[in-house]
Amino acid sequence: MKLTSEAAREQMFTRRTLFVGAATGGLGLVLAGRMAYLSIFEQEKYKLLAEDNRVSVRLIPPRRGWIVDRNGKPLAVNQPDYRLELIPEQIADLEQTLADLTRLLRLPPEEIARIREAAATQPKYLPIQVASGISWNDFAAINVRLPDYDGVQPVRGFTRYYPDGQAVGHLLGYVGAPTREQYLAADRDPLYLHPAFRLGKDGIEKVLDVPLRGKAGARRVEVNARGRVIRELSTVNDTPGKTVKLTIDRDLQSFAARRLGPESGSVVVIDVWTGDVLTLVSMPAFDPNAFSDGISHKEWNTLMADDHNPLINKTVQGLYPPGSTFKPVTALAALEYGISPDATVHCPGAYYLGSHRFACWRRGGHGSVGLDKSIFQSCNVYYYTRGREIGIERIASMAKRLGLGHAYEGLSLPAQREGLVPTPEWKRRRYDKEWLTGETLNTAIGQGYMLTSPLQLAVMSARIASGRSVVPRLVSGGSTPGTIDVDPEHLARVRYAMGLTVNGPQGTAGRSRLPIPIQMAGKTGTAQVRALTSATRGANYRSIPWKYRDHGHFIAFAPVEEPRYAVSVVVEHGGGGSIAAAPIAKDVMTFLFAPEIATAALEKLEEGWGREAAQREAVAAAAARAAASAPADSEPIPDA
């Protein structure tokens, strides 16, 4: 039994040895086969994975194309920018890193809060911008300390720069980081997540964003296990966006912005033969440079709280009753209806429709008034009379032929507003009520439901001046304007009367004659914000709160004999057109023909209100305080 047991144990040991040996051999064969499979058949796959761990591709955001004026002068350019980014997944202690960077770059608390929020919400592998516009000394100091900060990387790039700042704020708009919605709309393009990539957010930058954007480049870099760049392997440069040439005259744009001074308003200048917009200024405005790398909450709140609305482009978004600048429209409609320009109307100072009294701006009346006098003296009663005779439909038809009541879709500006040329059909659709005769009288003098933008007023002036169907454009090209469907003789008569407004002995804008041997034609206008009596406007005008004062309008063209330029000026709550808007138009028009004379006049004015925005704001605030406490005066407002 003992021998049998020993033999059995020996056999069992032998079997187990063979089994373990076979299992080990099989496992070795499996491992060898797997290794052979991976090295032969999966070689390319794992080679790429290894390469990915060693090589990183960094996108290079494209440089935006320049925006230049009609003479090639830069309006928006790119300037070198030193910035700093961090990648959260490569940082062991984010709070310690932020504390060190705060000490080096003097970062404000709100920036630290922004970085913490981004680190908590966005994917950890995406870079977060720490700071931009870093000085060379700070940039160099950080580069020296980089070995101590894993995940922190300095970046040299470009930022958008607008040399004329506020003067082009509303025209060019600004650029900013893409929103989440834009990122999703772009099929999650990784470029949209790059901290330095910017999109056009408003103005020309927004409308022409695609040609301005360009194409991204890329850098292949070798990185270590911590993601730090060891060396650069290859680079595909970015393709800059196209340069966009506008019809704007940079010098004129800057001059017009300065000439508005502390006023809230707009200036538009158009070439009456081509439709080229030479100036499109809305003030006060924001500085687009402040938006390039993100505006602070404090700056944003300041802009939002300003009652002069610096975020609104008044040239295309501001809508105002045109006031008496509309009277040439009614005059042309009356001539087309067959009323002789020499036929007169007696103005006793008011017009009565039943028991309702429609006042003329001159309480004592204008006496006998023909078409010429009705324009250069801006008599309301003449237009009440003619408006009732010809009816609202003829007035509305003429207004639309002169460019009012619709937006210009070809103009490269967003958020244009159409304004309103009212008709009985519109009123039935809007209010379900019938049109009243009194509403025709109000429309005939540019009040009531009538609403126009400063750009539309400039187009209207250009069409009257040239007889052409001028369409405003900001990018050169396109067809030459044809003629409008208005009798050339009627246009010539209205132009003559508008010339008397400035150059005649009794014109309402006689104080705004050009100081050069060129004559300007124009039409003043005052648009009511709140119903004020003539007595209130004259004796107590300065005691009226700014926001309730009338808007001052002026449209003009020059030279009278052979018009080349048309202009519209709107001064919000500036009072009458002759005292607030016409002097600005005079200086702007003078600049077109004799810039040195206009500049000298402007510099004299700026001695009073200051050239820089901060100086103008301080002067405006002081003027507002003085107006609030000043005793009433008896200065009359010379036109309606």
XYZ file of C-alpha atoms in Angstrom:
640
model
C 0.000 0.000 0.000
C 2.796 2.349 0.862
C 4.566 1.743 -2.500
C 1.271 2.243 -4.372
C 0.684 5.531 -2.582
C 4.159 6.821 -3.376
C 3.801 5.807 -7.057
C 0.437 7.539 -7.189
C 1.850 10.704 -5.660
C 4.716 10.677 -8.130
C 2.351 10.259 -11.028
C 0.150 13.070 -9.681
C 3.186 15.338 -9.328
C 4.252 14.516 -12.868
C 0.802 15.296 -14.255
C 0.630 18.575 -12.386
C 4.067 19.532 -13.586
C 3.095 18.806 -17.142
C -0.161 20.773 -16.736
C 1.544 23.835 -15.293
C 4.235 23.629 -17.922
C 1.621 23.354 -20.671
C -0.384 26.262 -19.239
C 2.742 28.400 -18.959
C 3.742 27.509 -22.455
C 0.245 28.257 -23.778
C 0.162 31.591 -22.005
C 3.570 32.413 -23.416
C 2.360 31.520 -26.876
C -0.741 33.733 -26.415
C 1.395 36.638 -25.224
C 3.865 36.148 -28.038
C 0.999 35.991 -30.538
C -0.566 39.115 -29.106
C 2.748 40.908 -29.191
C 3.242 39.815 -32.767
C -0.268 40.985 -33.676
C 0.198 44.374 -32.023
C 3.623 44.930 -33.520
C 2.677 43.796 -36.999
C -1.013 44.507 -37.548
C -1.658 47.323 -35.024
C 1.658 49.043 -35.480
C 0.281 52.164 -37.220
C -2.503 52.668 -34.687
C -0.267 52.636 -31.634
C 2.371 54.630 -33.382
C -0.184 57.407 -33.864
C -1.307 57.172 -30.236
C 2.260 57.450 -29.054
C 2.776 60.382 -31.378
C -0.324 62.085 -29.934
C 1.103 61.790 -26.451
C 4.335 63.381 -27.587
C 3.066 65.873 -30.202
C 0.391 68.493 -29.645
C -1.308 70.638 -32.286
C -1.978 74.251 -31.252
C -4.353 76.363 -33.353
C -3.263 79.824 -34.452
C -6.262 82.160 -34.611
C -6.419 84.103 -37.880
C -5.605 87.788 -37.978
C -8.638 89.838 -38.964
C -8.468 91.851 -42.135
C -7.964 95.574 -41.876
C -10.755 98.072 -42.427
C -9.598 101.179 -44.278
C -11.266 104.352 -45.479
C -11.741 105.537 -49.062
C -8.157 106.839 -49.133
C -6.593 103.734 -47.634
C -6.214 105.188 -44.139
C -6.666 102.540 -41.427
C -9.886 102.480 -39.425
C -9.380 99.066 -37.765
C -6.040 97.251 -37.565
C -4.312 94.507 -35.561
C -1.590 95.253 -33.088
C 0.787 92.829 -31.332
C -0.496 91.546 -28.050
C 1.154 89.604 -25.251
C -1.204 87.418 -23.290
C -1.150 84.587 -20.784
C -3.220 81.394 -20.723
C -3.519 78.427 -18.403
C -4.725 74.857 -18.940
C -6.515 73.581 -15.781
C -5.790 69.866 -16.289
C -2.043 70.532 -16.206
C -2.119 72.514 -12.968
C -1.730 70.699 -9.657
C -2.742 73.595 -7.399
C -4.912 76.149 -9.229
C -5.359 78.452 -6.226
C -1.626 78.694 -5.589
C -0.994 79.383 -9.281
C -3.639 82.113 -9.308
C -2.155 83.665 -6.196
C 1.288 83.768 -7.825
C -0.081 85.219 -11.072
C -2.066 87.832 -9.166
C 1.127 88.954 -7.478
C 3.018 89.085 -10.785
C 0.337 90.694 -12.960
C -1.672 92.613 -10.357
C -4.894 90.893 -11.468
C -8.100 92.412 -10.044
C -10.498 90.221 -8.010
C -13.134 90.134 -10.769
C -10.598 88.635 -13.176
C -9.683 85.950 -10.665
C -13.368 85.170 -10.243
C -13.756 84.901 -14.027
C -10.845 82.466 -14.294
C -12.181 80.323 -11.435
C -15.604 80.199 -13.075
C -14.138 79.202 -16.439
C -11.992 76.516 -14.798
C -15.061 75.082 -13.078
C -17.363 75.082 -16.094
C -15.393 74.431 -19.260
C -13.452 71.261 -20.232
C -10.192 70.992 -18.316
C -8.083 70.592 -21.424
C -9.156 73.957 -22.879
C -6.928 76.983 -22.233
C -8.297 79.933 -20.260
C -7.089 83.439 -20.898
C -5.529 84.890 -17.766
C -4.638 88.337 -19.065
C -4.068 90.197 -22.325
C -2.272 93.376 -23.244
C 0.552 92.425 -20.898
C 3.547 94.743 -20.909
C 6.825 93.443 -22.214
C 8.427 93.593 -18.750
C 5.649 91.504 -17.189
C 5.686 89.109 -20.142
C 9.440 88.629 -19.760
C 9.129 88.149 -15.990
C 6.589 85.375 -16.443
C 8.690 83.627 -19.081
C 11.605 83.471 -16.654
C 9.401 81.763 -14.035
C 7.635 79.345 -16.388
C 9.474 76.205 -15.076
C 7.665 76.795 -11.767
C 4.184 76.980 -13.318
C 2.974 73.839 -15.042
C 0.022 74.523 -17.320
C 0.738 78.228 -17.729
C 1.691 79.348 -21.202
C 2.572 82.775 -22.623
C 1.093 83.574 -26.036
C 2.067 86.193 -28.572
C -0.847 87.203 -30.779
C -2.777 90.147 -32.113
C -5.636 92.234 -30.837
C -8.050 94.511 -32.676
C -7.254 98.197 -32.504
C -9.324 101.184 -33.638
C -7.123 104.295 -33.937
C -10.064 106.719 -33.781
C -11.840 105.048 -30.853
C -15.298 106.459 -30.192
C -15.470 108.268 -33.551
C -15.925 104.899 -35.302
C -17.590 102.949 -32.480
C -21.070 102.699 -33.985
C -19.851 102.499 -37.565
C -17.357 99.646 -37.176
C -18.858 97.935 -34.137
C -16.493 95.726 -32.172
C -15.210 92.171 -31.858
C -15.640 89.725 -29.010
C -15.345 86.067 -27.967
C -17.889 83.699 -29.548
C -20.893 82.711 -27.480
C -21.906 79.114 -26.802
C -24.700 79.461 -29.355
C -22.232 80.601 -32.017
C -19.923 77.709 -31.142
C -22.732 75.201 -31.592
C -23.894 76.888 -34.798
C -20.353 76.469 -36.169
C -20.510 72.657 -35.689
C -18.342 72.872 -32.562
C -15.393 74.280 -34.461
C -12.491 74.096 -31.942
C -11.249 77.465 -33.165
C -14.305 79.023 -31.476
C -12.932 77.849 -28.123
C -9.539 79.477 -28.597
C -9.146 82.335 -26.072
C -7.723 84.703 -28.707
C -10.331 84.091 -31.416
C -12.743 86.970 -31.972
C -15.915 87.436 -34.001
C -17.547 90.638 -35.231
C -20.276 91.607 -32.790
C -21.695 94.805 -34.253
C -21.414 97.285 -37.103
C -19.141 96.580 -40.074
C -17.229 94.019 -38.006
C -20.406 91.935 -37.722
C -21.848 92.343 -41.213
C -18.532 91.677 -42.985
C -17.243 89.177 -40.424
C -16.732 86.306 -42.888
C -14.345 88.099 -45.302
C -12.613 89.797 -42.373
C -12.134 86.584 -40.372
C -9.477 84.717 -42.384
C -8.390 81.103 -41.817
C -6.671 79.610 -38.789
C -3.132 78.222 -38.832
C -1.610 75.551 -36.582
C 1.625 74.671 -34.763
C 2.852 71.116 -34.124
C 4.843 71.107 -30.918
C 6.520 68.388 -28.873
C 5.402 68.356 -25.259
C 6.514 66.502 -22.157
C 4.348 64.424 -19.845
C 3.141 67.605 -18.130
C 2.084 69.194 -21.417
C 4.888 71.730 -21.486
C 6.234 72.577 -24.919
C 9.695 71.173 -25.509
C 10.182 72.264 -29.083
C 8.251 73.366 -32.122
C 8.066 70.816 -34.927
C 6.279 72.633 -37.736
C 3.958 75.607 -38.359
C 1.226 76.367 -40.880
C 0.699 80.105 -40.773
C -2.754 81.587 -40.524
C -4.351 83.290 -43.529
C -5.299 86.876 -42.624
C -8.772 88.116 -43.506
C -9.343 90.402 -46.464
C -8.900 94.136 -46.207
C -12.246 95.935 -46.496
C -12.249 99.387 -48.054
C -15.121 101.637 -47.010
C -16.473 104.795 -48.599
C -15.896 106.623 -45.320
C -13.492 109.572 -45.178
C -11.545 109.024 -41.943
C -10.559 112.660 -41.491
C -14.118 113.853 -42.011
C -15.456 111.150 -39.692
C -13.076 112.223 -36.952
C -13.859 115.893 -37.481
C -17.635 115.341 -37.336
C -17.302 113.326 -34.116
C -15.246 116.097 -32.528
C -17.613 118.776 -33.821
C -20.591 117.218 -32.054
C -18.658 117.915 -28.867
C -20.717 117.270 -25.747
C -23.968 116.959 -27.716
C -25.938 113.774 -28.180
C -26.583 113.452 -31.888
C -25.449 112.348 -35.310
C -23.908 113.533 -38.562
C -24.313 111.816 -41.942
C -22.618 112.997 -45.142
C -23.392 111.458 -48.544
C -21.953 111.961 -52.023
C -25.109 112.924 -53.934
C -23.904 111.405 -57.223
C -22.761 107.984 -56.067
C -24.443 107.381 -52.710
C -21.063 106.909 -51.019
C -21.427 107.547 -47.301
C -18.513 109.762 -46.327
C -19.400 110.137 -42.669
C -21.659 108.192 -40.335
C -21.155 109.509 -36.814
C -23.263 108.906 -33.735
C -22.207 110.452 -30.436
C -21.673 109.851 -27.624
C -20.358 106.433 -28.460
C -18.518 103.538 -26.874
C -14.829 102.930 -27.469
C -14.611 99.668 -29.468
C -11.077 99.119 -28.132
C -12.619 98.492 -24.709
C -14.555 95.521 -26.142
C -11.670 93.795 -27.925
C -10.639 91.794 -24.861
C -13.868 91.952 -22.926
C -15.372 95.006 -21.271
C -15.556 95.149 -17.493
C -18.866 95.143 -15.620
C -18.117 98.634 -14.348
C -17.607 100.052 -17.851
C -20.692 98.253 -19.135
C -22.871 99.538 -16.329
C -21.608 103.074 -16.964
C -22.597 102.843 -20.631
C -26.010 101.412 -19.763
C -26.730 104.132 -17.216
C -25.886 107.046 -19.566
C -29.095 108.845 -20.584
C -27.371 109.938 -23.837
C -27.519 106.287 -24.995
C -23.930 105.696 -26.149
C -24.771 102.107 -27.130
C -27.344 103.168 -29.746
C -26.249 104.008 -33.288
C -28.430 107.063 -33.731
C -27.719 107.346 -37.452
C -29.736 104.216 -38.310
C -31.458 103.258 -35.057
C -32.538 106.680 -33.841
C -36.021 107.598 -35.081
C -37.327 111.149 -34.772
C -40.167 113.193 -36.198
C -38.344 115.106 -38.971
C -40.043 118.378 -38.103
C -39.689 121.144 -40.648
C -36.951 119.326 -42.589
C -39.928 117.433 -44.029
C -41.486 120.559 -45.553
C -39.588 120.247 -48.887
C -41.373 116.888 -49.282
C -44.799 118.479 -48.860
C -43.730 121.339 -51.140
C -42.777 118.899 -53.919
C -46.068 117.025 -53.469
C -47.968 120.311 -53.747
C -46.080 121.290 -56.932
C -46.791 117.866 -58.418
C -50.480 118.315 -57.534
C -50.474 121.476 -59.652
C -50.274 124.231 -57.060
C -48.286 127.185 -58.362
C -45.192 128.052 -56.341
C -46.284 131.693 -56.487
C -49.745 131.014 -55.031
C -49.782 132.444 -51.526
C -51.344 131.559 -48.203
C -52.012 134.081 -45.442
C -50.422 133.121 -42.136
C -51.979 134.864 -39.129
C -49.986 132.678 -36.709
C -52.388 129.728 -36.632
C -54.595 127.506 -38.764
C -58.066 126.438 -37.613
C -59.618 123.079 -38.423
C -63.043 123.303 -36.875
C -62.426 124.431 -33.345
C -58.919 123.008 -33.208
C -56.055 125.487 -33.487
C -52.851 124.436 -35.299
C -50.143 126.914 -34.372
C -47.340 128.377 -36.452
C -43.991 128.749 -34.723
C -44.211 132.532 -35.204
C -47.053 133.667 -32.964
C -47.607 136.878 -34.931
C -47.748 135.034 -38.241
C -45.784 135.330 -41.485
C -48.355 137.278 -43.484
C -48.555 136.382 -47.180
C -46.503 133.243 -47.865
C -45.549 131.605 -51.165
C -43.559 128.399 -51.601
C -40.121 130.023 -51.380
C -40.949 131.914 -48.196
C -42.676 128.862 -46.739
C -39.339 127.061 -46.898
C -36.839 129.743 -45.932
C -39.166 131.063 -43.184
C -40.502 127.588 -42.334
C -44.149 128.695 -42.137
C -46.398 126.008 -40.664
C -49.678 127.548 -41.831
C -48.624 127.286 -45.481
C -48.107 123.543 -45.061
C -51.269 123.013 -43.037
C -53.108 124.590 -45.949
C -51.308 122.685 -48.707
C -51.427 119.433 -46.821
C -55.194 119.621 -46.458
C -55.530 120.473 -50.168
C -53.424 117.631 -51.565
C -54.138 114.927 -48.980
C -51.983 112.438 -47.104
C -51.611 109.938 -49.961
C -49.741 112.380 -52.201
C -47.490 113.447 -49.325
C -46.707 109.829 -48.458
C -45.988 108.965 -52.092
C -43.472 111.802 -52.405
C -41.840 110.886 -49.070
C -41.236 107.320 -50.195
C -39.802 108.416 -53.536
C -37.345 110.560 -51.598
C -36.146 107.569 -49.592
C -38.165 107.711 -46.376
C -40.003 104.844 -44.710
C -37.735 101.889 -45.470
C -34.321 100.443 -44.587
C -31.451 100.153 -47.052
C -30.748 96.446 -47.176
C -27.562 96.797 -49.209
C -25.955 98.979 -46.557
C -23.477 96.992 -44.478
C -24.966 97.957 -41.132
C -27.123 95.808 -38.851
C -30.228 96.847 -36.931
C -31.425 99.580 -39.280
C -34.885 100.892 -38.488
C -37.339 101.687 -41.246
C -39.039 104.683 -39.730
C -42.621 105.439 -40.686
C -44.456 107.270 -43.440
C -48.059 107.069 -42.204
C -51.048 106.490 -44.482
C -54.760 105.821 -43.828
C -54.181 102.158 -44.658
C -51.377 101.953 -42.106
C -53.580 103.517 -39.425
C -56.435 101.089 -40.089
C -54.008 98.190 -39.886
C -52.237 99.534 -36.793
C -55.095 101.048 -34.788
C -58.251 99.934 -36.619
C -59.297 103.564 -36.907
C -59.954 105.980 -39.753
C -57.483 108.676 -40.733
C -58.295 112.207 -39.552
C -57.715 115.448 -41.441
C -55.819 116.879 -38.494
C -53.316 114.047 -38.844
C -52.659 115.115 -42.421
C -51.890 118.629 -41.172
C -49.419 117.298 -38.614
C -47.772 115.035 -41.186
C -47.406 117.954 -43.623
C -45.014 119.683 -41.181
C -43.150 116.493 -40.241
C -44.888 115.804 -36.937
C -47.549 113.332 -35.820
C -46.778 109.735 -36.744
C -43.868 110.600 -39.074
C -40.567 108.998 -38.041
C -37.239 109.148 -39.861
C -33.642 108.252 -39.132
C -30.741 110.679 -39.709
C -29.504 108.446 -42.536
C -32.893 108.700 -44.266
C -32.837 112.482 -43.910
C -29.409 112.552 -45.570
C -30.685 110.382 -48.416
C -33.718 112.651 -48.805
C -31.448 115.674 -49.003
C -29.195 113.928 -51.538
C -32.161 113.021 -53.775
C -33.504 116.562 -53.681
C -30.024 117.896 -54.473
C -29.257 115.565 -57.388
C -32.623 114.298 -58.631
C -31.117 110.820 -58.517
C -32.344 107.705 -56.731
C -29.384 107.803 -54.363
C -28.954 104.663 -52.256
C -26.392 104.905 -49.454
C -23.468 102.529 -49.552
C -20.473 101.949 -47.299
C -18.523 99.674 -49.639
C -17.600 101.060 -53.050
C -19.097 99.544 -56.149
C -22.497 98.906 -57.583
C -24.535 100.700 -60.180
C -24.827 104.440 -60.701
C -28.082 105.861 -59.323
C -30.821 106.599 -61.855
C -33.233 109.515 -61.682
C -36.177 109.754 -59.310
C -39.745 110.194 -60.498
C -39.988 113.861 -59.583
C -40.205 116.796 -62.022
C -36.688 118.339 -62.325
C -38.188 121.846 -62.432
C -39.957 121.233 -59.124
C -36.694 120.020 -57.577
C -34.887 123.090 -58.888
C -37.488 125.370 -57.289
C -37.218 123.679 -53.920
C -33.411 123.780 -54.108
C -33.613 127.502 -54.788
C -35.825 128.047 -51.732
C -33.515 125.929 -49.577
C -30.646 128.093 -50.767
C -32.504 131.132 -49.428
C -32.831 129.397 -46.051
C -29.082 129.811 -45.571
C -28.123 132.629 -47.901
C -31.255 134.795 -48.076
C -31.771 137.861 -45.877
C -34.562 136.220 -43.837
C -33.587 132.551 -43.887
C -33.866 130.616 -40.639
C -30.257 129.395 -41.007
C -28.710 132.684 -42.050
C -26.134 132.457 -39.263
C -24.781 129.243 -40.745
C -23.524 130.521 -44.100
C -20.251 128.956 -45.126
C -17.176 131.115 -44.422
C -15.868 130.320 -47.901
C -16.992 131.354 -51.401
C -19.334 128.362 -51.702
C -23.020 128.480 -50.882
C -24.860 125.798 -48.943
C -28.612 125.152 -49.162
C -30.501 123.760 -46.209
C -33.625 123.359 -44.152
C -33.953 123.708 -40.408
C -36.249 121.585 -38.311
C -37.420 121.230 -34.736
C -39.007 117.980 -33.592
C -41.155 118.048 -30.507
C -40.515 115.565 -27.731
C -43.247 116.917 -25.519
C -45.951 119.463 -26.313
C -44.508 122.885 -25.442
C -45.990 126.271 -26.120
C -44.026 128.924 -28.004
C -43.870 130.929 -24.807
C -42.356 128.025 -22.926
C -39.763 127.451 -25.626
C -38.723 131.085 -25.594
C -38.866 132.363 -22.056
C -38.247 129.240 -19.998
C -36.460 126.933 -22.389
C -33.346 126.393 -20.304
C -35.439 125.422 -17.313
C -36.978 122.519 -19.235
C -35.370 119.171 -18.338
C -32.950 118.067 -21.071
C -34.926 114.970 -21.979
C -38.062 117.019 -22.707
C -36.416 119.601 -24.967
C -37.025 119.557 -28.719
C -34.653 117.801 -31.119
C -32.739 120.071 -33.507
C -32.543 118.980 -37.180
C -30.815 120.337 -40.234
C -30.452 118.953 -43.758
C -28.242 120.577 -46.368
C -26.349 120.198 -49.611
C -23.564 122.122 -51.336
C -22.664 123.792 -53.593
C -26.150 125.110 -54.309
C -25.537 125.475 -58.058
C -24.004 122.034 -58.560
C -24.592 119.885 -55.458
C -21.932 117.363 -54.557
C -22.446 116.616 -50.859
C -25.570 116.219 -48.742
C -25.600 116.250 -44.958
C -28.046 115.663 -42.129
C -27.416 116.686 -38.543
C -29.584 115.701 -35.596
C -28.933 117.056 -32.101
C -31.059 115.309 -29.503
C -32.823 117.755 -27.197
C -30.709 120.535 -28.681
C -33.594 122.946 -29.255
C -34.222 124.509 -32.650
C -32.447 123.274 -35.746
C -31.018 126.701 -36.502
C -29.253 127.076 -33.159
C -28.187 123.477 -32.525
C -27.821 121.550 -35.791
C -27.166 124.095 -38.567
C -23.851 125.385 -37.094
C -22.550 121.816 -36.974
C -23.571 121.227 -40.597
C -21.862 124.483 -41.557
C -18.543 123.375 -40.047
C -18.774 119.860 -41.485
C -19.528 121.213 -44.942
C -16.702 123.727 -44.594
C -14.326 120.882 -43.749
C -15.169 119.227 -47.080
C -13.999 122.267 -49.052
C -11.550 124.028 -46.701
C -10.430 121.706 -43.882
C -7.917 124.135 -42.403
C -10.615 126.790 -41.825
C -13.002 124.280 -40.269
C -10.294 122.805 -38.051
C -9.313 126.229 -36.745
C -12.949 126.950 -35.867
C -13.288 123.587 -34.135
C -10.167 124.033 -32.041
C -11.561 127.312 -30.796
C -14.784 125.582 -29.772
C -12.864 122.782 -28.074
C -11.215 125.308 -25.796
C -14.637 125.488 -24.169
C -15.804 121.898 -24.091
C -12.565 119.928 -24.369
C -11.326 117.502 -26.983
C -11.177 114.291 -25.001
C -14.327 112.365 -24.119
C -13.779 112.749 -20.370
C -13.421 116.521 -20.729
C -16.591 116.765 -22.796
C -18.540 114.671 -20.312
C -17.413 116.921 -17.463
C -18.399 120.050 -19.385
C -21.776 118.562 -20.321
C -22.458 117.631 -16.701
C -21.546 121.138 -15.542
C -23.787 122.664 -18.219
C -26.677 120.474 -17.123
C -26.240 121.562 -13.506
C -26.027 125.206 -14.542
C -29.125 124.910 -16.707
C -31.083 123.383 -13.874
C -30.318 126.291 -11.545
C -30.254 129.163 -14.084
C -33.025 131.807 -14.095
C -35.356 131.896 -17.096
C -34.227 133.897 -20.088
C -36.083 135.267 -23.061
C -34.089 133.803 -25.939
C -36.505 132.837 -28.716
C -36.276 129.642 -30.720
C -36.180 130.965 -34.283
C -37.806 128.149 -36.223
C -40.366 125.437 -35.860
